[in-house]
PDB file of C-alpha atoms in Angstrom:
ATOM      1  CA  MET Y   1    -172.301 -78.061  74.591  1.00 43.00           C
ATOM      2  CA  ASN Y   2    -172.672 -76.942  78.219  1.00 42.00           C
ATOM      3  CA  MET Y   3    -175.912 -74.989  78.654  1.00 43.00           C
ATOM      4  CA  GLY Y   4    -175.480 -74.564  82.423  1.00 40.00           C
ATOM      5  CA  ARG Y   5    -175.232 -71.345  84.333  1.00 48.00           C
ATOM      6  CA  ILE Y   6    -172.346 -69.032  83.596  1.00 52.00           C
ATOM      7  CA  ASP Y   7    -170.590 -70.058  86.814  1.00 52.00           C
ATOM      8  CA  ALA Y   8    -170.485 -73.687  85.661  1.00 47.00           C
ATOM      9  CA  LYS Y   9    -168.532 -72.770  82.511  1.00 61.00           C
ATOM     10  CA  ASN Y  10    -165.829 -70.611  84.004  1.00 77.00           C
ATOM     11  CA  GLU Y  11    -164.579 -70.884  87.569  1.00 85.00           C
ATOM     12  CA  TRP Y  12    -163.742 -67.161  87.715  1.00 88.00           C
ATOM     13  CA  TRP Y  13    -163.654 -67.139  91.540  1.00 82.00           C
ATOM     14  CA  LEU Y  14    -160.630 -69.479  91.479  1.00 77.00           C
ATOM     15  CA  LYS Y  15    -158.495 -67.678  88.874  1.00 86.00           C
ATOM     16  CA  ASP Y  16    -155.503 -65.398  89.479  1.00 81.00           C
ATOM     17  CA  ALA Y  17    -155.950 -65.186  93.247  1.00 85.00           C
ATOM     18  CA  SER Y  18    -153.183 -63.341  95.048  1.00 86.00           C
ATOM     19  CA  PRO Y  19    -151.256 -65.250  97.758  1.00 89.00           C
ATOM     20  CA  ASN Y  20    -153.077 -63.349 100.512  1.00 94.00           C
ATOM     21  CA  MET Y  21    -156.545 -64.453  99.347  1.00 96.00           C
ATOM     22  CA  ILE Y  22    -157.987 -67.281 101.453  1.00 96.00           C
ATOM     23  CA  ASP Y  23    -161.170 -69.280 100.833  1.00 96.00           C
ATOM     24  CA  ILE Y  24    -163.262 -69.517 104.000  1.00 98.00           C
ATOM     25  CA  ASN Y  25    -165.775 -72.297 104.612  1.00 96.00           C
ATOM     26  CA  GLY Y  26    -167.632 -71.865 107.884  1.00 96.00           C
ATOM     27  CA  THR Y  27    -167.450 -69.931 111.094  1.00 94.00           C
ATOM     28  CA  PRO Y  28    -164.490 -71.803 112.625  1.00 95.00           C
ATOM     29  CA  GLU Y  29    -162.321 -71.027 109.567  1.00 96.00           C
ATOM     30  CA  LEU Y  30    -163.388 -67.370 109.609  1.00 96.00           C
ATOM     31  CA  LEU Y  31    -162.588 -66.948 113.294  1.00 93.00           C
ATOM     32  CA  GLU Y  32    -159.255 -68.718 112.933  1.00 94.00           C
ATOM     33  CA  ALA Y  33    -158.254 -66.542 109.959  1.00 95.00           C
ATOM     34  CA  LEU Y  34    -159.259 -63.369 111.821  1.00 93.00           C
ATOM     35  CA  CYS Y  35    -157.345 -64.513 114.882  1.00 91.00           C
ATOM     36  CA  ASN Y  36    -154.219 -65.435 112.906  1.00 93.00           C
ATOM     37  CA  ASN Y  37    -154.104 -62.113 111.037  1.00 93.00           C
ATOM     38  CA  GLN Y  38    -154.501 -59.576 113.841  1.00 90.00           C
ATOM     39  CA  ASP Y  39    -151.474 -57.662 112.572  1.00 91.00           C
ATOM     40  CA  LYS Y  40    -153.099 -56.978 109.179  1.00 93.00           C
ATOM     41  CA  LEU Y  41    -156.257 -55.515 107.763  1.00 96.00           C
ATOM     42  CA  VAL Y  42    -158.631 -58.424 107.190  1.00 97.00           C
ATOM     43  CA  VAL Y  43    -161.158 -57.918 104.400  1.00 98.00           C
ATOM     44  CA  VAL Y  44    -164.012 -60.400 104.148  1.00 98.00           C
ATOM     45  CA  ASP Y  45    -165.356 -60.525 100.583  1.00 98.00           C
ATOM     46  CA  VAL Y  46    -168.778 -62.171 100.410  1.00 98.00           C
ATOM     47  CA  TYR Y  47    -169.580 -63.260  96.853  1.00 96.00           C
ATOM     48  CA  ALA Y  48    -171.660 -65.747  94.878  1.00 96.00           C
ATOM     49  CA  LYS Y  49    -170.617 -67.651  91.776  1.00 94.00           C
ATOM     50  CA  TRP Y  50    -173.746 -66.476  89.937  1.00 93.00           C
ATOM     51  CA  CYS Y  51    -173.322 -62.789  90.885  1.00 93.00           C
ATOM     52  CA  GLY Y  52    -172.375 -60.656  87.869  1.00 92.00           C
ATOM     53  CA  ALA Y  53    -171.143 -57.752  90.019  1.00 94.00           C
ATOM     54  CA  CYS Y  54    -168.988 -60.183  92.045  1.00 95.00           C
ATOM     55  CA  ARG Y  55    -167.481 -61.546  88.858  1.00 93.00           C
ATOM     56  CA  ALA Y  56    -166.735 -58.041  87.523  1.00 93.00           C
ATOM     57  CA  LEU Y  57    -165.123 -56.999  90.825  1.00 95.00           C
ATOM     58  CA  TYR Y  58    -162.972 -60.113  91.268  1.00 95.00           C
ATOM     59  CA  PRO Y  59    -160.016 -59.159  88.978  1.00 94.00           C
ATOM     60  CA  LYS Y  60    -159.754 -55.787  90.753  1.00 94.00           C
ATOM     61  CA  LEU Y  61    -159.704 -57.536  94.143  1.00 95.00           C
ATOM     62  CA  CYS Y  62    -156.932 -59.852  92.946  1.00 95.00           C
ATOM     63  CA  LYS Y  63    -154.895 -56.839  91.824  1.00 94.00           C
ATOM     64  CA  MET Y  64    -155.471 -55.010  95.118  1.00 95.00           C
ATOM     65  CA  GLY Y  65    -154.605 -58.182  96.998  1.00 94.00           C
ATOM     66  CA  ARG Y  66    -151.195 -58.236  95.321  1.00 94.00           C
ATOM     67  CA  GLN Y  67    -150.680 -54.493  95.930  1.00 95.00           C
ATOM     68  CA  PHE Y  68    -151.442 -54.816  99.643  1.00 95.00           C
ATOM     69  CA  ASP Y  69    -149.762 -58.203 100.213  1.00 93.00           C
ATOM     70  CA  GLY Y  70    -148.214 -58.250 103.684  1.00 92.00           C
ATOM     71  CA  LYS Y  71    -150.591 -55.563 104.965  1.00 94.00           C
ATOM     72  CA  MET Y  72    -153.937 -57.139 104.126  1.00 96.00           C
ATOM     73  CA  VAL Y  73    -155.550 -60.562 103.963  1.00 97.00           C
ATOM     74  CA  LEU Y  74    -158.646 -61.067 101.823  1.00 97.00           C
ATOM     75  CA  LEU Y  75    -161.005 -63.793 103.029  1.00 98.00           C
ATOM     76  CA  LYS Y  76    -163.308 -65.049 100.268  1.00 98.00           C
ATOM     77  CA  VAL Y  77    -166.676 -66.282 101.542  1.00 98.00           C
ATOM     78  CA  ASN Y  78    -169.032 -67.996  99.104  1.00 97.00           C
ATOM     79  CA  PHE Y  79    -172.513 -66.840 100.112  1.00 97.00           C
ATOM     80  CA  ASP Y  80    -174.293 -69.959  98.842  1.00 96.00           C
ATOM     81  CA  GLU Y  81    -172.020 -72.286 100.830  1.00 96.00           C
ATOM     82  CA  ASN Y  82    -172.115 -70.159 104.022  1.00 97.00           C
ATOM     83  CA  LYS Y  83    -175.646 -68.715 104.184  1.00 96.00           C
ATOM     84  CA  ASP Y  84    -176.101 -68.994 107.954  1.00 95.00           C
ATOM     85  CA  MET Y  85    -172.758 -67.346 108.658  1.00 96.00           C
ATOM     86  CA  CYS Y  86    -173.475 -64.590 106.119  1.00 96.00           C
ATOM     87  CA  LYS Y  87    -176.855 -63.884 107.717  1.00 94.00           C
ATOM     88  CA  THR Y  88    -175.182 -63.702 111.119  1.00 94.00           C
ATOM     89  CA  LEU Y  89    -172.649 -61.246 109.677  1.00 94.00           C
ATOM     90  CA  GLY Y  90    -175.511 -59.090 108.373  1.00 94.00           C
ATOM     91  CA  VAL Y  91    -174.947 -59.610 104.649  1.00 96.00           C
ATOM     92  CA  LYS Y  92    -177.994 -58.492 102.672  1.00 92.00           C
ATOM     93  CA  VAL Y  93    -176.533 -57.675  99.243  1.00 96.00           C
ATOM     94  CA  LEU Y  94    -173.661 -58.947  97.070  1.00 96.00           C
ATOM     95  CA  PRO Y  95    -170.817 -58.299  96.699  1.00 97.00           C
ATOM     96  CA  TYR Y  96    -170.309 -57.282 100.329  1.00 97.00           C
ATOM     97  CA  MET Y  97    -167.145 -56.339 102.205  1.00 97.00           C
ATOM     98  CA  ILE Y  98    -166.446 -56.382 105.928  1.00 97.00           C
ATOM     99  CA  MET Y  99    -163.141 -54.993 107.226  1.00 97.00           C
ATOM    100  CA  TYR Y 100    -161.529 -55.937 110.538  1.00 95.00           C
ATOM    101  CA  LYS Y 101    -158.488 -54.190 112.008  1.00 92.00           C
ATOM    102  CA  GLY Y 102    -156.662 -55.638 115.007  1.00 84.00           C
ATOM    103  CA  ASN Y 103    -158.298 -55.048 118.366  1.00 80.00           C
ATOM    104  CA  LYS Y 104    -160.649 -52.473 116.818  1.00 86.00           C
ATOM    105  CA  GLY Y 105    -162.633 -55.374 115.398  1.00 89.00           C
ATOM    106  CA  ARG Y 106    -165.077 -54.592 112.606  1.00 93.00           C
ATOM    107  CA  VAL Y 107    -164.211 -51.130 111.257  1.00 94.00           C
ATOM    108  CA  GLU Y 108    -166.168 -51.002 107.985  1.00 95.00           C
ATOM    109  CA  GLU Y 109    -168.857 -52.879 106.103  1.00 95.00           C
ATOM    110  CA  PHE Y 110    -170.439 -51.959 102.810  1.00 95.00           C
ATOM    111  CA  SER Y 111    -171.695 -53.243  99.497  1.00 95.00           C
ATOM    112  CA  VAL Y 112    -169.178 -52.737  96.726  1.00 93.00           C
ATOM    113  CA  SER Y 113    -169.190 -52.769  92.945  1.00 89.00           C
ATOM    114  CA  ILE Y 114    -166.956 -51.634  90.096  1.00 89.00           C
ATOM    115  CA  SER Y 115    -168.346 -48.104  90.500  1.00 91.00           C
ATOM    116  CA  LYS Y 116    -167.111 -48.059  94.128  1.00 93.00           C
ATOM    117  CA  ILE Y 117    -163.540 -49.250  93.442  1.00 92.00           C
ATOM    118  CA  LYS Y 118    -162.070 -45.835  94.275  1.00 94.00           C
ATOM    119  CA  MET Y 119    -163.849 -45.826  97.660  1.00 95.00           C
ATOM    120  CA  LEU Y 120    -162.606 -49.368  98.371  1.00 95.00           C
ATOM    121  CA  ARG Y 121    -159.048 -48.381  97.450  1.00 95.00           C
ATOM    122  CA  GLU Y 122    -159.226 -45.348  99.787  1.00 95.00           C
ATOM    123  CA  LYS Y 123    -160.423 -47.527 102.669  1.00 95.00           C
ATOM    124  CA  LEU Y 124    -157.607 -50.008 102.028  1.00 95.00           C
ATOM    125  CA  ASP Y 125    -155.087 -47.143 102.088  1.00 94.00           C
ATOM    126  CA  ILE Y 126    -156.503 -45.879 105.396  1.00 93.00           C
ATOM    127  CA  TYR Y 127    -156.674 -49.214 107.192  1.00 93.00           C
ATOM    128  CA  THR Y 128    -153.387 -50.676 105.956  1.00 91.00           C
ATOM    129  CA  THR Y 129    -151.448 -47.792 107.485  1.00 84.00           C
ATOM    130  CA  ASP Y 130    -149.415 -49.273 110.313  1.00 65.00           C
ATOM    131  CA  ILE Y 131    -150.598 -48.218 113.748  1.00 55.00           C
ATOM    132  CA  PRO Y 132    -148.550 -49.791 116.558  1.00 51.00           C
ATOM    133  CA  GLY Y 133    -150.279 -51.896 119.180  1.00 48.00           C
ATOM    134  CA  GLU Y 134    -153.505 -52.610 117.309  1.00 53.00           C
ATOM    135  CA  GLY Y 135    -153.325 -56.386 117.235  1.00 53.00           C
ATOM    136  CA  TYR Y 136    -153.357 -59.283 119.622  1.00 50.00           C
ATOM    137  CA  SER Y 137    -150.658 -61.905 119.665  1.00 51.00           C
ATOM    138  CA  LYS Y 138    -151.793 -65.270 118.328  1.00 52.00           C
ATOM    139  CA  ASP Y 139    -151.270 -66.729 121.810  1.00 53.00           C
ATOM    140  CA  GLU Y 140    -153.758 -64.248 123.317  1.00 56.00           C
ATOM    141  CA  CYS Y 141    -156.481 -64.920 120.755  1.00 61.00           C
ATOM    142  CA  ASN Y 142    -159.183 -67.136 122.284  1.00 56.00           C
ATOM    143  CA  LEU Y 143    -161.479 -68.147 119.407  1.00 53.00           C
ATOM    144  CA  GLU Y 144    -164.670 -68.228 121.488  1.00 54.00           C
ATOM    145  CA  GLU Y 145    -164.064 -64.775 122.993  1.00 52.00           C
ATOM    146  CA  PHE Y 146    -162.828 -63.447 119.665  1.00 51.00           C
ATOM    147  CA  GLY Y 147    -166.006 -64.685 117.971  1.00 54.00           C
ATOM    148  CA  ASP Y 148    -168.088 -62.720 120.457  1.00 54.00           C
ATOM    149  CA  SER Y 149    -166.236 -59.543 119.468  1.00 53.00           C
ATOM    150  CA  VAL Y 150    -166.790 -60.257 115.764  1.00 60.00           C
ATOM    151  CA  TRP Y 151    -170.582 -60.613 115.844  1.00 52.00           C
ATOM    152  CA  GLY Y 152    -171.915 -61.515 119.258  1.00 44.00           C
ATOM    153  CA  ASP Y 153    -172.929 -64.897 120.647  1.00 42.00           C
ATOM    154  CA  VAL Y 154    -172.214 -67.476 117.962  1.00 44.00           C
ATOM    155  CA  ASP Y 155    -171.949 -71.221 118.352  1.00 46.00           C
ATOM    156  CA  VAL Y 156    -168.586 -71.736 116.637  1.00 44.00           C
ATOM    157  CA  GLU Y 157    -169.226 -75.455 116.196  1.00 47.00           C
ATOM    158  CA  ASN Y 158    -172.545 -75.051 114.351  1.00 49.00           C
ATOM    159  CA  ASP Y 159    -172.242 -71.727 112.450  1.00 45.00           C
ATOM    160  CA  ALA Y 160    -175.382 -70.518 114.212  1.00 44.00           C
ATOM    161  CA  PRO Y 161    -176.341 -67.960 116.815  1.00 41.00           C
ATOM    162  CA  LYS Y 162    -176.466 -69.499 120.292  1.00 41.00           C
ATOM    163  CA  ASP Y 163    -179.961 -68.086 120.707  1.00 39.00           C
ATOM    164  CA  ALA Y 164    -181.404 -68.913 117.295  1.00 35.00           C
ATOM    165  CA  GLU Y 165    -184.843 -67.430 118.009  1.00 36.00           C
ATOM    166  CA  GLY Y 166    -183.431 -64.071 119.045  1.00 34.00           C
ATOM    167  CA  ALA Y 167    -181.134 -63.949 116.026  1.00 32.00           C
ATOM    168  CA  GLN Y 168    -183.954 -64.861 113.669  1.00 28.00           C
ATOM    169  CA  GLU Y 169    -185.921 -61.819 114.759  1.00 27.00           C
ATOM    170  CA  THR Y 170    -183.029 -59.542 113.906  1.00 29.00           C
ATOM    171  CA  LEU Y 171    -182.468 -61.180 110.510  1.00 30.00           C
ATOM    172  CA  LEU Y 172    -186.049 -61.279 109.300  1.00 32.00           C
ATOM    173  CA  PRO Y 173    -188.026 -58.147 108.394  1.00 36.00           C
ATOM    174  CA  LYS Y 174    -190.677 -57.137 110.925  1.00 37.00           C
ATOM    175  CA  ASP Y 175    -194.278 -57.395 109.721  1.00 38.00           C
TER     176      ASP Y 175
END
């Protein structure tokens, strides 16, 4: 009998994913996915395998992913496997969503739960409405410059702020 954590028994985060849901592991993958999907709403879902609220939300995200296929891409970021990147993105609570729209960059970020599904749905409706000229072509998308517009100076190779001391001050509470 397996007495491990609930996430060890049931790989819920892998089940029933819609075709437009992409697992992201590290800053380079995140930047590439953002760059390659400039013509769509990109929703970054930060979750953890042990997070009960993340697990409850997941089936709803899969359903919404299918409903908005072609207009939205959902990037799944496992918090425990991408802690430095999540800190750089400003994630402080789970589950957490960050929305990017074409050349507008980051347009929304918020914590989400089952009780906020209606709000999430409304935001998806707003940001998946086609507005001409909002994206970059894939040829124009320079990953290093694009990364700067996503969150500032980040060392794409190492998933860390270029000025680690300065970033640490902004991530840690002041005494």
